[in-house]
């Protein structure tokens, strides 16, 4: 995530903080006091934006800068996945004429986890240094919003610091960015040893013999794929009909087929009732009475917002039925002078969305140009192998009557994909029927997180299929399939018909 901000032309002070008036400071709101509770992407990006606009910023964080995204969630999990991806990349080496003898590669989970934790720590320190260098104050502790107002109607935040002291801070603007915590089932409490949530996976000192993953959403699918990639026997327990039930059905079908081909056991329409310890592992009991014995179990059953102990409702902040903070498209809550960003708001649980919400909040509060959050323009990625990236309109919306046309290009007919031994994946584009303006897309491929960018730009800029089709691409390249898909949109079939044109077994167009 790019957090680069313009340095003050007057240079930094001895402490590293810029001195003098910042070049981007608001002419009327410069000097406003901002308190941010939470140092994850929503919090630290808000701090950088607020400093750029001339605010006096105090950020309170109790775990370390970067929050869960950097320390226990996004950065660690994707670092683990990077190790698994390397092994995936040599899976078909023999097809490319590279022959391995014996067992050329061995996996050391302790070494992987040491790298994971070291990288997360370094990233956290880099963020902290960056925020402080821009002139923000960072306090180690927890924050609570008091009900009483300060002078001139300011909010008061009480910071309970790690050194046992506390201090009250008045602020014109408060941002809550406290994130979320893994959800726990009553009869499957993580113990940090054999029954784990995703924040505890990096403490393991030996590779599991058999890992049961409960939950087939994004987190469950990513961890299941990663551990299978480093040679662990994996059983995935899914309460739904398929893996990744909330994602594009064609993409989910590809991943489920890949998982099965690589040896994963998938228990669909199976709900975990309990998980208990045994002498040398765990016993997972399903709702229908079946049991699964394994060495370890990962519980990936969602998350709950961190809203306890913040004084939110007492301060007038409305929570939703799920416990998330209710916000509008510029991150305002129902309480005067209080904004919120990130997973605590119940918006898309993505670091990029949290960061954007934080920037939007500060731009709005401090009088800068602001564009309300538009979820339809958010690009997301699932780091399975292959990856699944998506932006904009969905296949489900098309199936439910959205007036759109859809085209799907399998990667197996792309020459670069053939050269690299890729046989699974596709590029899908969705466009308005009447205008052929591109309104959505899906990429299933290695590195899909990079290839989704041109589609995201097209959706944001409302490019037509002709606009994309007329762009020159390198030959041979995977990106050539993007323009091929755009050319197909000129004569593509109605979205309501594409489902009938897909083979139900491999989801490949009958063309």
mmCIF file of C-alpha atoms in Angstrom, residues 29-290:
data_model
loop_
_atom_site.group_PDB
_atom_site.id
_atom_site.type_symbol
_atom_site.label_atom_id
_atom_site.label_comp_id
_atom_site.label_asym_id
_atom_site.label_seq_id
_atom_site.Cartn_x
_atom_site.Cartn_y
_atom_site.Cartn_z
ATOM 1 C CA UNK A 29 -8.616 23.795 9.282
ATOM 2 C CA UNK A 30 -4.852 23.683 9.739
ATOM 3 C CA UNK A 31 -4.071 23.118 13.399
ATOM 4 C CA UNK A 32 -7.226 21.090 14.046
ATOM 5 C CA UNK A 33 -6.655 18.372 16.633
ATOM 6 C CA UNK A 34 -7.251 14.802 15.466
ATOM 7 C CA UNK A 35 -7.224 11.706 17.682
ATOM 8 C CA UNK A 36 -7.146 8.309 15.975
ATOM 9 C CA UNK A 37 -7.907 5.141 17.935
ATOM 10 C CA UNK A 38 -6.289 2.221 16.130
ATOM 11 C CA UNK A 39 -3.117 2.013 14.059
ATOM 12 C CA UNK A 40 -4.147 -0.341 11.258
ATOM 13 C CA UNK A 41 -4.449 0.732 7.601
ATOM 14 C CA UNK A 42 -7.472 2.930 8.323
ATOM 15 C CA UNK A 43 -5.719 4.589 11.238
ATOM 16 C CA UNK A 44 -2.210 5.158 9.937
ATOM 17 C CA UNK A 45 -3.372 6.279 6.489
ATOM 18 C CA UNK A 46 -5.729 8.741 8.197
ATOM 19 C CA UNK A 47 -2.832 10.010 10.304
ATOM 20 C CA UNK A 48 -0.696 10.631 7.212
ATOM 21 C CA UNK A 49 -3.541 12.393 5.400
ATOM 22 C CA UNK A 50 -4.399 14.533 8.425
ATOM 23 C CA UNK A 51 -0.785 15.617 8.854
ATOM 24 C CA UNK A 52 -0.582 16.497 5.174
ATOM 25 C CA UNK A 53 -3.572 18.779 5.722
ATOM 26 C CA UNK A 54 -1.941 20.448 8.712
ATOM 27 C CA UNK A 55 -3.751 18.787 11.613
ATOM 28 C CA UNK A 56 -2.204 18.030 14.996
ATOM 29 C CA UNK A 57 -2.468 14.239 15.162
ATOM 30 C CA UNK A 58 -2.353 11.764 18.046
ATOM 31 C CA UNK A 59 -2.690 8.070 17.235
ATOM 32 C CA UNK A 60 -3.373 5.478 19.951
ATOM 33 C CA UNK A 61 -2.532 1.822 19.243
ATOM 34 C CA UNK A 62 -2.178 -1.073 21.682
ATOM 35 C CA UNK A 63 -0.639 -3.844 19.522
ATOM 36 C CA UNK A 64 1.763 -2.142 17.158
ATOM 37 C CA UNK A 65 1.505 0.039 14.074
ATOM 38 C CA UNK A 66 -0.178 -1.618 11.163
ATOM 39 C CA UNK A 67 -2.623 -3.341 13.500
ATOM 40 C CA UNK A 68 -3.888 -6.823 12.787
ATOM 41 C CA UNK A 69 -3.507 -6.320 9.025
ATOM 42 C CA UNK A 70 0.268 -6.104 9.357
ATOM 43 C CA UNK A 71 0.970 -8.126 12.495
ATOM 44 C CA UNK A 72 -1.434 -11.100 12.410
ATOM 45 C CA UNK A 73 -3.554 -11.052 9.268
ATOM 46 C CA UNK A 74 -2.828 -9.751 5.769
ATOM 47 C CA UNK A 75 0.965 -9.415 5.770
ATOM 48 C CA UNK A 76 1.691 -12.691 7.639
ATOM 49 C CA UNK A 77 -0.796 -14.799 5.688
ATOM 50 C CA UNK A 78 0.378 -13.513 2.311
ATOM 51 C CA UNK A 79 4.002 -14.096 3.342
ATOM 52 C CA UNK A 80 3.129 -17.708 4.146
ATOM 53 C CA UNK A 81 1.269 -17.972 0.849
ATOM 54 C CA UNK A 82 4.341 -16.645 -1.002
ATOM 55 C CA UNK A 83 6.308 -19.687 0.187
ATOM 56 C CA UNK A 84 3.530 -22.027 -0.948
ATOM 57 C CA UNK A 85 3.290 -20.212 -4.297
ATOM 58 C CA UNK A 86 6.936 -20.917 -5.004
ATOM 59 C CA UNK A 87 6.291 -24.631 -4.642
ATOM 60 C CA UNK A 88 3.161 -24.319 -6.803
ATOM 61 C CA UNK A 89 5.249 -22.637 -9.498
ATOM 62 C CA UNK A 90 7.452 -25.741 -9.899
ATOM 63 C CA UNK A 91 4.518 -28.150 -9.752
ATOM 64 C CA UNK A 92 4.491 -28.599 -13.534
ATOM 65 C CA UNK A 93 8.252 -28.226 -14.059
ATOM 66 C CA UNK A 94 8.478 -31.563 -15.858
ATOM 67 C CA UNK A 95 6.040 -30.316 -18.502
ATOM 68 C CA UNK A 96 8.490 -27.489 -19.209
ATOM 69 C CA UNK A 97 11.392 -29.896 -19.598
ATOM 70 C CA UNK A 98 12.828 -29.466 -16.097
ATOM 71 C CA UNK A 99 13.251 -32.813 -14.354
ATOM 72 C CA UNK A 100 13.883 -33.048 -10.596
ATOM 73 C CA UNK A 101 15.508 -36.079 -9.041
ATOM 74 C CA UNK A 102 14.554 -37.334 -5.598
ATOM 75 C CA UNK A 103 13.160 -34.696 -3.219
ATOM 76 C CA UNK A 104 14.856 -31.442 -4.268
ATOM 77 C CA UNK A 105 12.844 -29.236 -1.905
ATOM 78 C CA UNK A 106 12.034 -29.592 1.789
ATOM 79 C CA UNK A 107 9.725 -27.330 3.772
ATOM 80 C CA UNK A 108 10.682 -25.927 7.162
ATOM 81 C CA UNK A 109 7.590 -24.454 8.789
ATOM 82 C CA UNK A 110 9.607 -22.889 11.656
ATOM 83 C CA UNK A 111 11.778 -21.108 9.080
ATOM 84 C CA UNK A 112 8.705 -19.920 7.189
ATOM 85 C CA UNK A 113 7.077 -18.651 10.395
ATOM 86 C CA UNK A 114 10.253 -16.878 11.503
ATOM 87 C CA UNK A 115 10.310 -15.077 8.169
ATOM 88 C CA UNK A 116 6.597 -14.280 8.474
ATOM 89 C CA UNK A 117 6.966 -12.721 11.930
ATOM 90 C CA UNK A 118 10.179 -10.893 11.084
ATOM 91 C CA UNK A 119 8.674 -9.359 7.954
ATOM 92 C CA UNK A 120 5.533 -8.312 9.851
ATOM 93 C CA UNK A 121 7.609 -6.716 12.602
ATOM 94 C CA UNK A 122 9.778 -4.811 10.130
ATOM 95 C CA UNK A 123 6.717 -3.592 8.235
ATOM 96 C CA UNK A 124 5.119 -2.425 11.488
ATOM 97 C CA UNK A 125 8.268 -0.533 12.469
ATOM 98 C CA UNK A 126 8.503 1.053 9.023
ATOM 99 C CA UNK A 127 4.921 2.321 9.334
ATOM 100 C CA UNK A 128 5.553 3.684 12.822
ATOM 101 C CA UNK A 129 8.680 5.490 11.682
ATOM 102 C CA UNK A 130 6.829 6.929 8.699
ATOM 103 C CA UNK A 131 3.914 8.242 10.769
ATOM 104 C CA UNK A 132 6.214 9.793 13.374
ATOM 105 C CA UNK A 133 8.452 11.311 10.702
ATOM 106 C CA UNK A 134 5.424 13.163 9.352
ATOM 107 C CA UNK A 135 4.798 14.769 12.733
ATOM 108 C CA UNK A 136 2.114 12.591 14.306
ATOM 109 C CA UNK A 137 2.299 11.519 17.939
ATOM 110 C CA UNK A 138 1.984 7.770 18.522
ATOM 111 C CA UNK A 139 0.864 6.526 21.956
ATOM 112 C CA UNK A 140 1.041 2.874 23.024
ATOM 113 C CA UNK A 141 -2.248 2.047 24.733
ATOM 114 C CA UNK A 142 -6.009 2.012 24.343
ATOM 115 C CA UNK A 143 -8.444 4.869 23.798
ATOM 116 C CA UNK A 144 -11.970 5.529 25.045
ATOM 117 C CA UNK A 145 -14.290 8.340 23.987
ATOM 118 C CA UNK A 146 -15.756 10.161 26.980
ATOM 119 C CA UNK A 147 -19.380 11.318 27.015
ATOM 120 C CA UNK A 148 -18.523 14.799 28.261
ATOM 121 C CA UNK A 149 -17.527 17.417 25.715
ATOM 122 C CA UNK A 150 -14.535 19.678 26.094
ATOM 123 C CA UNK A 151 -14.143 23.373 25.487
ATOM 124 C CA UNK A 152 -15.817 24.657 22.326
ATOM 125 C CA UNK A 153 -17.650 21.354 21.926
ATOM 126 C CA UNK A 154 -14.545 19.265 21.319
ATOM 127 C CA UNK A 155 -14.488 15.527 21.956
ATOM 128 C CA UNK A 156 -12.374 14.087 24.747
ATOM 129 C CA UNK A 157 -10.506 10.801 24.315
ATOM 130 C CA UNK A 158 -8.962 9.159 27.347
ATOM 131 C CA UNK A 159 -5.803 7.253 26.502
ATOM 132 C CA UNK A 160 -4.954 4.376 28.849
ATOM 133 C CA UNK A 161 -1.251 3.963 28.222
ATOM 134 C CA UNK A 162 0.816 0.799 28.474
ATOM 135 C CA UNK A 163 2.952 2.364 31.209
ATOM 136 C CA UNK A 164 -0.083 2.458 33.528
ATOM 137 C CA UNK A 165 -0.808 6.163 33.194
ATOM 138 C CA UNK A 166 -3.648 7.870 31.381
ATOM 139 C CA UNK A 167 -4.228 11.196 29.728
ATOM 140 C CA UNK A 168 -7.221 13.053 28.337
ATOM 141 C CA UNK A 169 -6.880 14.527 24.862
ATOM 142 C CA UNK A 170 -9.269 17.074 23.372
ATOM 143 C CA UNK A 171 -9.945 16.793 19.651
ATOM 144 C CA UNK A 172 -12.065 18.433 17.005
ATOM 145 C CA UNK A 173 -12.064 15.127 15.111
ATOM 146 C CA UNK A 174 -11.962 11.516 16.342
ATOM 147 C CA UNK A 175 -11.474 8.507 14.077
ATOM 148 C CA UNK A 176 -12.179 4.968 15.318
ATOM 149 C CA UNK A 177 -10.224 2.311 13.400
ATOM 150 C CA UNK A 178 -9.988 -0.596 15.835
ATOM 151 C CA UNK A 179 -10.493 -3.459 13.376
ATOM 152 C CA UNK A 180 -11.964 -6.874 14.139
ATOM 153 C CA UNK A 181 -11.167 -10.088 16.019
ATOM 154 C CA UNK A 182 -11.584 -13.732 14.920
ATOM 155 C CA UNK A 183 -15.026 -15.087 15.767
ATOM 156 C CA UNK A 184 -15.128 -18.095 18.108
ATOM 157 C CA UNK A 185 -17.652 -20.912 18.327
ATOM 158 C CA UNK A 186 -18.769 -21.898 21.866
ATOM 159 C CA UNK A 187 -17.666 -25.520 21.444
ATOM 160 C CA UNK A 188 -14.530 -24.868 19.421
ATOM 161 C CA UNK A 189 -12.483 -22.434 21.473
ATOM 162 C CA UNK A 190 -8.934 -21.930 20.168
ATOM 163 C CA UNK A 191 -6.199 -22.954 22.606
ATOM 164 C CA UNK A 192 -3.270 -21.673 20.550
ATOM 165 C CA UNK A 193 -1.717 -25.137 20.278
ATOM 166 C CA UNK A 194 -3.937 -27.573 18.385
ATOM 167 C CA UNK A 195 -7.113 -25.537 17.901
ATOM 168 C CA UNK A 196 -6.149 -22.224 16.346
ATOM 169 C CA UNK A 197 -7.535 -19.058 14.836
ATOM 170 C CA UNK A 198 -5.668 -17.392 11.991
ATOM 171 C CA UNK A 199 -3.704 -15.067 14.309
ATOM 172 C CA UNK A 200 -2.169 -18.093 16.061
ATOM 173 C CA UNK A 201 -0.991 -20.047 13.022
ATOM 174 C CA UNK A 202 2.524 -18.611 13.099
ATOM 175 C CA UNK A 203 3.433 -20.020 16.525
ATOM 176 C CA UNK A 204 3.548 -23.620 15.272
ATOM 177 C CA UNK A 205 6.997 -25.176 15.548
ATOM 178 C CA UNK A 206 6.327 -28.193 13.361
ATOM 179 C CA UNK A 207 4.381 -28.840 10.206
ATOM 180 C CA UNK A 208 0.901 -30.309 10.924
ATOM 181 C CA UNK A 209 0.354 -33.890 9.824
ATOM 182 C CA UNK A 210 -3.291 -33.207 9.068
ATOM 183 C CA UNK A 211 -4.961 -29.797 9.215
ATOM 184 C CA UNK A 212 -8.738 -29.411 9.319
ATOM 185 C CA UNK A 213 -9.882 -25.959 8.203
ATOM 186 C CA UNK A 214 -13.372 -25.035 9.375
ATOM 187 C CA UNK A 215 -14.800 -22.359 7.095
ATOM 188 C CA UNK A 216 -14.550 -22.087 3.309
ATOM 189 C CA UNK A 217 -14.638 -18.323 2.908
ATOM 190 C CA UNK A 218 -11.638 -16.253 1.848
ATOM 191 C CA UNK A 219 -9.536 -16.878 4.974
ATOM 192 C CA UNK A 220 -10.306 -20.590 5.084
ATOM 193 C CA UNK A 221 -9.615 -21.099 1.376
ATOM 194 C CA UNK A 222 -6.335 -19.166 1.482
ATOM 195 C CA UNK A 223 -4.953 -21.065 4.480
ATOM 196 C CA UNK A 224 -6.207 -24.426 3.182
ATOM 197 C CA UNK A 225 -4.490 -23.822 -0.147
ATOM 198 C CA UNK A 226 -1.276 -22.553 1.434
ATOM 199 C CA UNK A 227 -0.869 -25.477 3.843
ATOM 200 C CA UNK A 228 -1.695 -27.966 1.123
ATOM 201 C CA UNK A 229 0.967 -26.210 -0.955
ATOM 202 C CA UNK A 230 3.663 -26.871 1.650
ATOM 203 C CA UNK A 231 2.768 -30.546 1.816
ATOM 204 C CA UNK A 232 0.209 -30.772 4.621
ATOM 205 C CA UNK A 233 -2.802 -33.074 4.385
ATOM 206 C CA UNK A 234 -5.834 -30.738 4.466
ATOM 207 C CA UNK A 235 -9.541 -31.300 5.054
ATOM 208 C CA UNK A 236 -11.768 -28.295 4.360
ATOM 209 C CA UNK A 237 -15.139 -28.183 6.145
ATOM 210 C CA UNK A 238 -17.673 -26.025 4.310
ATOM 211 C CA UNK A 239 -21.217 -25.394 5.488
ATOM 212 C CA UNK A 240 -22.172 -24.268 1.978
ATOM 213 C CA UNK A 241 -22.522 -26.018 -1.382
ATOM 214 C CA UNK A 242 -19.093 -24.937 -2.573
ATOM 215 C CA UNK A 243 -15.830 -23.358 -1.565
ATOM 216 C CA UNK A 244 -15.876 -19.523 -1.601
ATOM 217 C CA UNK A 245 -19.686 -19.325 -1.642
ATOM 218 C CA UNK A 246 -19.785 -15.531 -1.896
ATOM 219 C CA UNK A 247 -17.435 -15.265 -4.861
ATOM 220 C CA UNK A 248 -17.895 -15.589 -8.618
ATOM 221 C CA UNK A 249 -19.295 -19.116 -9.157
ATOM 222 C CA UNK A 250 -17.055 -19.866 -12.142
ATOM 223 C CA UNK A 251 -13.986 -18.760 -10.200
ATOM 224 C CA UNK A 252 -14.999 -20.746 -7.125
ATOM 225 C CA UNK A 253 -15.511 -23.813 -9.307
ATOM 226 C CA UNK A 254 -11.950 -23.509 -10.658
ATOM 227 C CA UNK A 255 -10.491 -23.307 -7.148
ATOM 228 C CA UNK A 256 -12.556 -26.199 -5.854
ATOM 229 C CA UNK A 257 -11.429 -28.354 -8.788
ATOM 230 C CA UNK A 258 -7.799 -27.362 -8.184
ATOM 231 C CA UNK A 259 -8.078 -28.190 -4.484
ATOM 232 C CA UNK A 260 -9.575 -31.597 -5.250
ATOM 233 C CA UNK A 261 -6.989 -32.344 -7.962
ATOM 234 C CA UNK A 262 -4.148 -31.581 -5.567
ATOM 235 C CA UNK A 263 -5.549 -33.943 -2.955
ATOM 236 C CA UNK A 264 -7.581 -31.809 -0.572
ATOM 237 C CA UNK A 265 -10.629 -33.407 1.057
ATOM 238 C CA UNK A 266 -13.606 -31.043 0.831
ATOM 239 C CA UNK A 267 -16.634 -31.694 3.018
ATOM 240 C CA UNK A 268 -19.407 -29.579 1.492
ATOM 241 C CA UNK A 269 -22.728 -28.884 3.220
ATOM 242 C CA UNK A 270 -21.059 -29.889 6.495
ATOM 243 C CA UNK A 271 -21.270 -27.772 9.622
ATOM 244 C CA UNK A 272 -18.768 -28.163 12.467
ATOM 245 C CA UNK A 273 -20.555 -28.686 15.764
ATOM 246 C CA UNK A 274 -17.503 -28.880 18.038
ATOM 247 C CA UNK A 275 -13.732 -29.231 18.107
ATOM 248 C CA UNK A 276 -12.059 -30.932 21.069
ATOM 249 C CA UNK A 277 -8.518 -31.943 22.007
ATOM 250 C CA UNK A 278 -7.401 -35.562 21.912
ATOM 251 C CA UNK A 279 -4.178 -37.070 23.241
ATOM 252 C CA UNK A 280 -2.243 -36.213 20.110
ATOM 253 C CA UNK A 281 -4.513 -33.959 18.074
ATOM 254 C CA UNK A 282 -8.099 -32.829 17.643
ATOM 255 C CA UNK A 283 -11.513 -34.325 17.009
ATOM 256 C CA UNK A 284 -13.880 -32.326 14.807
ATOM 257 C CA UNK A 285 -17.527 -33.333 15.198
ATOM 258 C CA UNK A 286 -19.936 -32.368 12.424
ATOM 259 C CA UNK A 287 -23.619 -31.558 12.862
ATOM 260 C CA UNK A 288 -24.650 -34.829 11.171
ATOM 261 C CA UNK A 289 -22.607 -36.890 13.643
ATOM 262 C CA UNK A 290 -19.581 -37.584 11.461
#
